CSV table of C-alpha atoms and ligand atoms in Angstrom, one decimal:
chain,number,residue,atom,x,y,z
A,137,SER,CA,75.3,92.2,73.5
A,138,LEU,CA,75.7,95.8,72.4
A,139,ALA,CA,79.2,95.9,73.7
A,140,ALA,CA,80.3,92.8,71.7
A,141,ALA,CA,78.8,94.3,68.6
A,142,GLY,CA,80.6,97.6,69.2
A,143,GLY,CA,83.8,95.8,69.8
A,144,LEU,CA,83.5,93.7,66.6
A,145,MET,CA,82.5,96.8,64.6
A,146,LEU,CA,85.6,98.6,65.7
A,147,ALA,CA,87.7,95.6,65.0
A,148,ALA,CA,86.1,95.2,61.6
A,149,CYS,CA,86.6,98.8,60.5
A,150,GLY,CA,90.0,98.8,62.3
A,151,GLY,CA,91.3,101.7,60.3
A,152,SER,CA,90.1,104.4,62.7
A,153,ALA,CA,91.0,102.5,65.9
A,154,ALA,CA,94.3,101.0,64.7
A,155,THR,CA,97.7,102.6,64.8
A,156,SER,CA,99.9,100.8,62.3
A,157,GLY,CA,103.6,100.7,62.9
A,158,GLY,CA,106.0,102.6,60.6
A,159,ALA,CA,109.5,101.5,59.9
A,160,GLY,CA,110.0,97.9,59.2
A,161,GLY,CA,106.3,96.9,59.9
A,162,SER,CA,106.4,94.1,62.6
A,163,SER,CA,103.9,91.3,62.7
A,164,TYR,CA,102.8,92.1,66.3
A,165,THR,CA,99.2,93.2,66.9
A,166,LEU,CA,98.5,94.6,70.4
A,167,ALA,CA,95.1,95.5,71.9
A,168,LEU,CA,94.6,98.3,74.4
A,169,ILE,CA,91.3,97.9,76.3
A,170,VAL,CA,90.5,101.0,78.4
A,171,GLY,CA,88.2,101.1,81.4
A,172,VAL,CA,85.6,103.3,79.7
A,173,LYS,CA,85.5,105.1,76.3
A,174,GLY,CA,85.6,108.9,76.2
A,175,ASP,CA,87.3,109.4,79.6
A,176,PRO,CA,90.2,112.0,79.2
A,177,PHE,CA,92.4,109.8,81.4
A,178,TYR,CA,92.1,106.9,78.9
A,179,ILE,CA,92.3,109.2,75.9
A,180,THR,CA,95.7,110.4,77.3
A,181,MET,CA,96.7,106.8,78.0
A,182,GLN,CA,95.8,105.9,74.4
A,183,LYS,CA,98.0,108.7,73.0
A,184,GLY,CA,100.9,107.5,75.0
A,185,ALA,CA,100.4,103.9,73.8
A,186,GLU,CA,100.0,105.0,70.2
A,187,ALA,CA,103.2,107.0,70.2
A,188,LYS,CA,105.1,104.0,71.6
A,189,ALA,CA,103.5,101.6,69.1
A,190,ARG,CA,104.5,103.9,66.2
A,191,GLU,CA,108.1,104.1,67.6
A,192,LEU,CA,108.3,100.3,67.9
A,193,GLY,CA,106.6,99.6,64.6
A,194,VAL,CA,103.7,97.5,65.9
A,195,THR,CA,100.0,97.6,65.3
A,196,LEU,CA,97.8,98.8,68.2
A,197,LEU,CA,94.0,98.3,68.3
A,198,VAL,CA,92.0,100.2,70.9
A,199,ASP,CA,88.6,99.6,72.4
A,200,GLY,CA,86.7,99.9,75.6
A,201,PRO,CA,83.2,99.6,77.0
A,202,SER,CA,80.7,102.6,76.7
A,203,GLN,CA,80.2,102.4,80.5
A,204,TRP,CA,82.3,101.4,83.5
A,205,SER,CA,81.2,97.7,83.6
A,206,ALA,CA,83.0,94.3,83.7
A,207,THR,CA,79.9,92.9,81.9
A,208,LEU,CA,80.4,95.2,79.0
A,209,GLN,CA,84.2,94.8,79.0
A,210,THR,CA,84.2,91.0,79.0
A,211,PRO,CA,83.0,90.6,75.4
A,212,ILE,CA,85.6,93.0,74.2
A,213,VAL,CA,88.3,90.8,75.7
A,214,ASN,CA,86.7,87.7,74.2
A,215,ALA,CA,86.6,89.4,70.8
A,216,TYR,CA,90.3,90.1,70.9
A,217,VAL,CA,91.0,86.5,72.0
A,218,ALA,CA,89.0,85.2,69.1
A,219,ARG,CA,91.0,87.6,66.8
A,220,LYS,CA,94.2,86.1,68.3
A,221,VAL,CA,96.0,89.4,69.1
A,222,ASP,CA,99.5,88.9,70.4
A,223,ALA,CA,99.0,91.0,73.6
A,224,ILE,CA,96.2,92.6,75.6
A,225,ILE,CA,97.0,95.7,77.6
A,226,ILE,CA,93.9,96.4,79.8
A,227,ALA,CA,92.5,98.5,82.6
A,228,PRO,CA,90.2,95.9,84.1
A,229,CYS,CA,86.8,97.3,85.3
A,230,ASP,CA,86.6,94.9,88.2
A,231,LYS,CA,89.3,93.2,90.2
A,232,GLN,CA,87.4,89.9,90.5
A,233,ALA,CA,85.0,89.7,87.5
A,234,MET,CA,87.8,90.3,84.9
A,235,ILE,CA,90.0,87.5,86.2
A,236,ALA,CA,88.3,84.7,84.3
A,237,PRO,CA,88.1,86.4,80.8
A,238,LEU,CA,91.8,87.5,81.1
A,239,GLN,CA,92.8,84.0,82.3
A,240,GLN,CA,91.3,82.7,79.1
A,241,ALA,CA,93.3,85.2,77.1
A,242,SER,CA,96.5,84.1,78.9
A,243,ASN,CA,95.6,80.4,78.4
A,244,ALA,CA,95.3,81.1,74.7
A,245,GLY,CA,98.9,82.3,74.7
A,246,ILE,CA,98.1,86.1,74.7
A,247,LYS,CA,100.4,88.2,76.8
A,248,VAL,CA,98.3,90.1,79.4
A,249,ILE,CA,99.4,93.3,81.1
A,250,THR,CA,97.2,95.5,83.3
A,251,VAL,CA,97.4,99.3,83.3
A,252,ASP,CA,95.8,101.7,85.8
A,253,THR,CA,93.7,99.0,87.5
A,254,TYR,CA,94.6,95.5,88.5
A,255,ILE,CA,93.0,92.1,89.0
A,256,GLY,CA,93.2,89.9,92.1
A,257,ASP,CA,95.2,92.0,94.7
A,258,GLY,CA,97.6,93.5,92.1
A,259,ASP,CA,100.5,91.5,93.5
A,260,TYR,CA,101.3,89.3,90.4
A,261,VAL,CA,104.3,87.7,92.3
A,262,HIS,CA,102.8,86.5,95.6
A,263,GLY,CA,99.1,87.3,95.2
A,264,PRO,CA,96.2,85.1,94.1
A,265,VAL,CA,96.5,86.0,90.4
A,266,THR,CA,100.0,85.8,88.8
A,267,PHE,CA,99.4,85.4,85.1
A,268,PRO,CA,99.5,89.1,84.1
A,269,LEU,CA,103.1,90.1,83.2
A,270,SER,CA,102.9,93.5,84.9
A,271,TYR,CA,100.7,96.0,86.7
A,272,ILE,CA,101.6,99.5,85.6
A,273,GLY,CA,99.8,102.3,87.4
A,274,SER,CA,99.6,104.8,90.2
A,275,ASP,CA,100.1,103.9,93.9
A,276,ASN,CA,96.5,104.6,94.7
A,277,VAL,CA,96.6,104.1,98.5
A,278,GLN,CA,99.3,106.8,98.5
A,279,GLY,CA,97.2,108.9,96.1
A,280,GLY,CA,94.1,108.7,98.4
A,281,LYS,CA,96.3,109.6,101.4
A,282,ILE,CA,97.7,112.6,99.6
A,283,ALA,CA,94.2,113.7,98.7
A,284,GLY,CA,93.0,113.1,102.3
A,285,GLU,CA,95.9,115.0,103.9
A,286,ALA,CA,95.5,118.0,101.5
A,287,LEU,CA,91.7,118.0,102.2
A,288,ILE,CA,92.3,117.9,106.0
A,289,LYS,CA,94.8,120.8,105.7
A,290,ALA,CA,92.4,122.8,103.6
A,291,ILE,CA,89.5,122.5,106.1
A,292,GLY,CA,91.9,123.6,109.0
A,293,GLY,CA,92.4,120.1,110.5
A,294,HIS,CA,88.9,119.5,111.8
A,295,GLY,CA,85.3,119.0,110.5
A,296,LYS,CA,83.1,116.7,108.4
A,297,VAL,CA,84.2,115.2,105.1
A,298,TYR,CA,82.5,113.1,102.4
A,299,ILE,CA,83.8,110.8,99.7
A,300,GLN,CA,82.4,110.7,96.2
A,301,ASN,CA,83.4,107.3,94.9
A,302,THR,CA,82.7,105.5,91.6
A,303,VAL,CA,82.1,101.7,91.4
A,304,PRO,CA,83.0,99.3,94.2
A,305,GLY,CA,85.3,96.6,93.1
A,306,THR,CA,87.5,98.9,91.0
A,307,SER,CA,91.0,98.6,92.3
A,308,THR,CA,92.1,102.2,91.9
A,309,THR,CA,89.1,104.0,93.5
A,310,ASP,CA,88.8,101.3,96.3
A,311,GLN,CA,92.4,102.1,97.2
A,312,ARG,CA,91.9,105.8,97.0
A,313,GLU,CA,89.0,105.6,99.5
A,314,GLN,CA,91.3,103.4,101.7
A,315,GLY,CA,94.1,106.0,101.6
A,316,CYS,CA,91.8,108.9,102.4
A,317,LYS,CA,90.3,107.0,105.3
A,318,GLU,CA,93.8,106.3,106.7
A,319,ALA,CA,94.5,110.1,106.6
A,320,ILE,CA,91.2,110.7,108.4
A,321,ASP,CA,91.9,108.1,111.0
A,322,ALA,CA,95.3,109.8,111.7
A,323,THR,CA,93.3,112.9,113.0
A,324,HIS,CA,92.0,110.8,115.9
A,325,GLY,CA,88.4,112.1,115.6
A,326,ALA,CA,89.1,115.7,114.7
A,327,VAL,CA,87.9,114.9,111.1
A,328,THR,CA,84.9,112.7,110.7
A,329,LEU,CA,83.7,110.9,107.6
A,330,VAL,CA,79.9,111.5,107.1
A,331,GLY,CA,79.5,109.2,104.1
A,332,VAL,CA,80.7,107.5,101.0
A,333,ASP,CA,78.5,107.4,97.8
A,334,PHE,CA,79.1,105.4,94.6
A,335,ASN,CA,78.1,107.2,91.5
A,336,GLY,CA,78.5,104.5,88.9
A,337,ASP,CA,81.2,106.6,87.2
A,338,SER,CA,78.6,109.3,86.3
A,339,ALA,CA,79.2,113.0,87.0
A,340,ALA,CA,75.5,113.6,86.9
A,341,LYS,CA,74.8,111.0,89.5
A,342,ALA,CA,77.8,112.3,91.6
A,343,ALA,CA,76.2,115.9,91.5
A,344,GLU,CA,72.9,114.5,92.6
A,345,GLN,CA,74.3,112.6,95.5
A,346,THR,CA,76.5,115.5,96.6
A,347,THR,CA,73.6,117.9,96.4
A,348,ALA,CA,71.7,115.6,98.8
A,349,ILE,CA,74.7,115.5,101.2
A,350,LEU,CA,75.0,119.3,101.2
A,351,GLN,CA,71.4,119.5,102.3
A,352,ARG,CA,71.7,116.8,104.9
A,353,VAL,CA,75.0,118.0,106.4
A,354,PRO,CA,74.9,121.8,106.1
A,355,ASP,CA,78.3,122.1,107.9
A,356,LEU,CA,80.1,119.8,105.6
A,357,ALA,CA,83.7,121.0,105.3
A,358,GLY,CA,85.3,118.9,102.6
A,359,ILE,CA,84.8,116.4,99.8
A,360,PHE,CA,87.2,113.9,98.2
A,361,GLY,CA,86.3,113.0,94.6
A,362,THR,CA,88.1,109.8,93.8
A,363,ASN,CA,88.2,110.2,90.0
A,364,ILE,CA,87.2,112.6,87.1
A,365,TYR,CA,83.5,112.0,87.4
A,366,GLY,CA,83.2,112.0,91.2
A,367,SER,CA,85.2,115.2,91.4
A,368,GLU,CA,83.4,116.9,88.5
A,369,GLY,CA,80.0,116.1,90.1
A,370,ALA,CA,81.0,117.2,93.5
A,371,ALA,CA,82.3,120.5,92.1
A,372,GLN,CA,79.1,121.0,90.1
A,373,ALA,CA,77.0,120.5,93.2
A,374,VAL,CA,79.1,122.8,95.4
A,375,LYS,CA,78.8,125.5,92.6
A,376,ASN,CA,75.1,125.0,92.4
A,377,ALA,CA,74.7,125.4,96.1
A,378,HIS,CA,77.0,128.5,96.0
A,379,LYS,CA,79.3,126.9,98.6
A,380,GLN,CA,82.5,127.2,96.6
A,381,GLY,CA,85.4,128.1,99.0
A,382,GLN,CA,83.2,127.1,102.0
A,383,VAL,CA,83.2,123.4,101.1
A,384,LYS,CA,86.8,122.3,100.1
A,385,ILE,CA,87.3,119.7,97.4
A,386,ALA,CA,90.3,117.4,96.8
A,387,ASN,CA,90.1,116.5,93.1
A,388,PHE,CA,91.6,113.2,91.8
A,389,ASP,CA,92.6,113.4,88.1
A,390,ALA,CA,93.4,116.4,85.9
A,391,PRO,CA,91.0,117.0,83.0
A,392,GLU,CA,90.8,120.7,81.8
A,393,GLN,CA,87.6,121.3,83.9
A,394,ALA,CA,89.5,120.5,87.1
A,395,ILE,CA,92.1,123.1,86.3
A,396,VAL,CA,89.4,125.7,85.7
A,397,ASP,CA,87.8,124.8,89.0
A,398,LEU,CA,91.2,125.0,90.7
A,399,LYS,CA,91.8,128.5,89.4
A,400,ASN,CA,88.3,129.5,90.5
A,401,ASN,CA,88.8,128.3,94.1
A,402,VAL,CA,86.2,125.5,93.7
A,403,VAL,CA,88.8,122.8,94.2
A,404,ASP,CA,92.1,123.1,96.2
A,405,ILE,CA,94.2,120.3,94.9
A,406,VAL,CA,94.3,118.4,91.6
A,407,ILE,CA,96.1,115.1,91.7
A,408,ALA,CA,97.3,114.3,88.2
A,409,GLN,CA,98.2,110.7,87.3
A,410,LYS,CA,100.5,109.8,84.4
A,411,PRO,CA,98.2,107.9,82.0
A,412,ALA,CA,100.4,108.5,78.9
A,413,ASP,CA,103.3,106.8,80.7
A,414,MET,CA,101.0,103.9,81.6
A,415,GLY,CA,100.1,103.4,78.0
A,416,SER,CA,103.6,103.8,76.7
A,417,ILE,CA,105.2,101.4,79.2
A,418,GLY,CA,102.4,98.9,78.6
A,419,VAL,CA,103.2,98.8,74.9
A,420,GLN,CA,106.9,98.6,75.5
A,421,TYR,CA,106.4,95.7,77.9
A,422,ALA,CA,104.1,93.8,75.5
A,423,VAL,CA,106.8,94.0,72.8
A,424,ASP,CA,109.5,93.1,75.3
A,425,ALA,CA,107.5,90.0,76.3
A,426,LEU,CA,106.8,89.0,72.7
A,427,LYS,CA,110.5,89.2,71.9
A,428,GLY,CA,111.3,87.0,74.9
A,429,ASN,CA,113.0,89.9,76.7
A,430,MET,CA,111.5,89.1,80.1
A,431,GLY,CA,114.4,90.6,82.0
A,432,ALA,CA,113.2,94.1,80.9
A,433,ILE,CA,109.8,93.6,82.6
A,434,GLN,CA,109.1,94.6,86.2
A,435,LYS,CA,105.9,93.0,87.7
A,436,ARG,CA,104.9,96.3,89.3
A,437,VAL,CA,105.6,99.8,87.9
A,438,PRO,CA,104.3,102.7,90.0
A,439,THR,CA,104.0,105.7,87.6
A,440,GLY,CA,103.8,108.6,90.1
A,441,TYR,CA,101.8,111.8,90.3
A,442,VAL,CA,102.0,115.5,89.6
A,443,ILE,CA,100.3,117.4,92.4
A,444,ILE,CA,98.7,120.6,91.1
A,445,THR,CA,97.8,123.6,93.3
A,446,ARG,CA,97.2,127.3,92.6
A,447,ASP,CA,100.8,127.8,93.5
A,448,ASN,CA,102.2,125.7,90.7
A,449,VAL,CA,99.4,125.4,88.1
A,450,ASP,CA,101.1,127.6,85.5
A,451,THR,CA,104.5,125.8,85.7
A,452,PRO,CA,105.4,123.7,82.6
A,453,GLU,CA,105.4,120.6,84.7
A,454,ALA,CA,101.8,121.1,85.9
A,455,GLN,CA,100.6,122.2,82.4
A,456,ALA,CA,102.1,119.1,80.9
A,457,ALA,CA,100.3,116.9,83.4
A,458,ILE,CA,96.8,118.1,82.3
A,459,TYR,CA,94.9,115.3,80.5
A,460,LYS,CA,94.2,115.5,76.7
A,461,SER,CA,90.6,115.2,75.5
B,664,T6T,O1,90.9,107.9,87.8
B,664,T6T,C1,91.0,107.4,86.5
B,664,T6T,C2,91.5,105.9,86.6
B,664,T6T,O2,92.7,105.9,87.4
B,664,T6T,C3,90.4,105.1,87.3
B,664,T6T,O3,90.7,103.8,87.4
B,664,T6T,C4,89.0,105.3,86.6
B,664,T6T,O4,88.7,106.7,86.5
B,664,T6T,C5,89.7,107.5,85.8
B,664,T6T,O5,89.8,107.0,84.5
B,664,T6T,C6,89.2,108.9,85.8
B,664,T6T,O6,87.9,109.1,85.3
């Protein structure tokens, strides 16, 4: 397939995608497989992973599918298994479909760590899938709840809301939807959910779907965008309809555009994750595991959030949380 060819090409001309370790030059080769290429969240994760790889003197290869798709991500995993890397640090695109290819990697003796998203139910101690060494990422039910509660507050505690989601089966965004629904349920009917759409991780599709909802539900009060693309598309549609300020938006993730929209009153809350920490801890854990230092590894590492509003957007903490692109 195209993705396999792309993966092999990247591997073959490794130079651009590989960060080679400095001092001492270890023999370890790690692979970071992101959820989708070009996403500022994963670009920021990659920078964190590369910095840690340099510090520890290991080689890091980086690749990912061109679209959010387990079908496109699977041959990338297979290519790294064939290449016999020492560890795979991956944001799996689907919590079920990525189990088998990663199980094969693990069976081949490759250390597997998941970052951002998980496989199975994310509980690698008691859950159905236990071979990954750790799941490093946000608490996404909590994140969805924070978004939902902020949205409910922004709309004055009552009214109609809509969720712009990405691809079902993705652990992160499934859990954000769940957390937001819990916040809505806690209003006991004061806030109602008029719909959830899945945009396939495309901002253009998200804008199209949101435009249709704005027409169908003229008194829509608020929108929760569950990631960069859902939020970006929702904001674009609201701007196109000249409804900024009237329709409130809770924006998951913190690319530059979200900060612009926050400052222009198009969105009211920006929930920044810590992708660089996910990448950095992922690399640290892979090296710990390869050195047999299992005591250093926790099976679950929640990385936390920085909540950005107009009140704190110019603080150093908020500015540092904005994703790189
Ligand atoms: O929200 C992040 C990530 O946590 C999610 O799994 C996929 O989408 C993003 O990369 C943002 O686009």
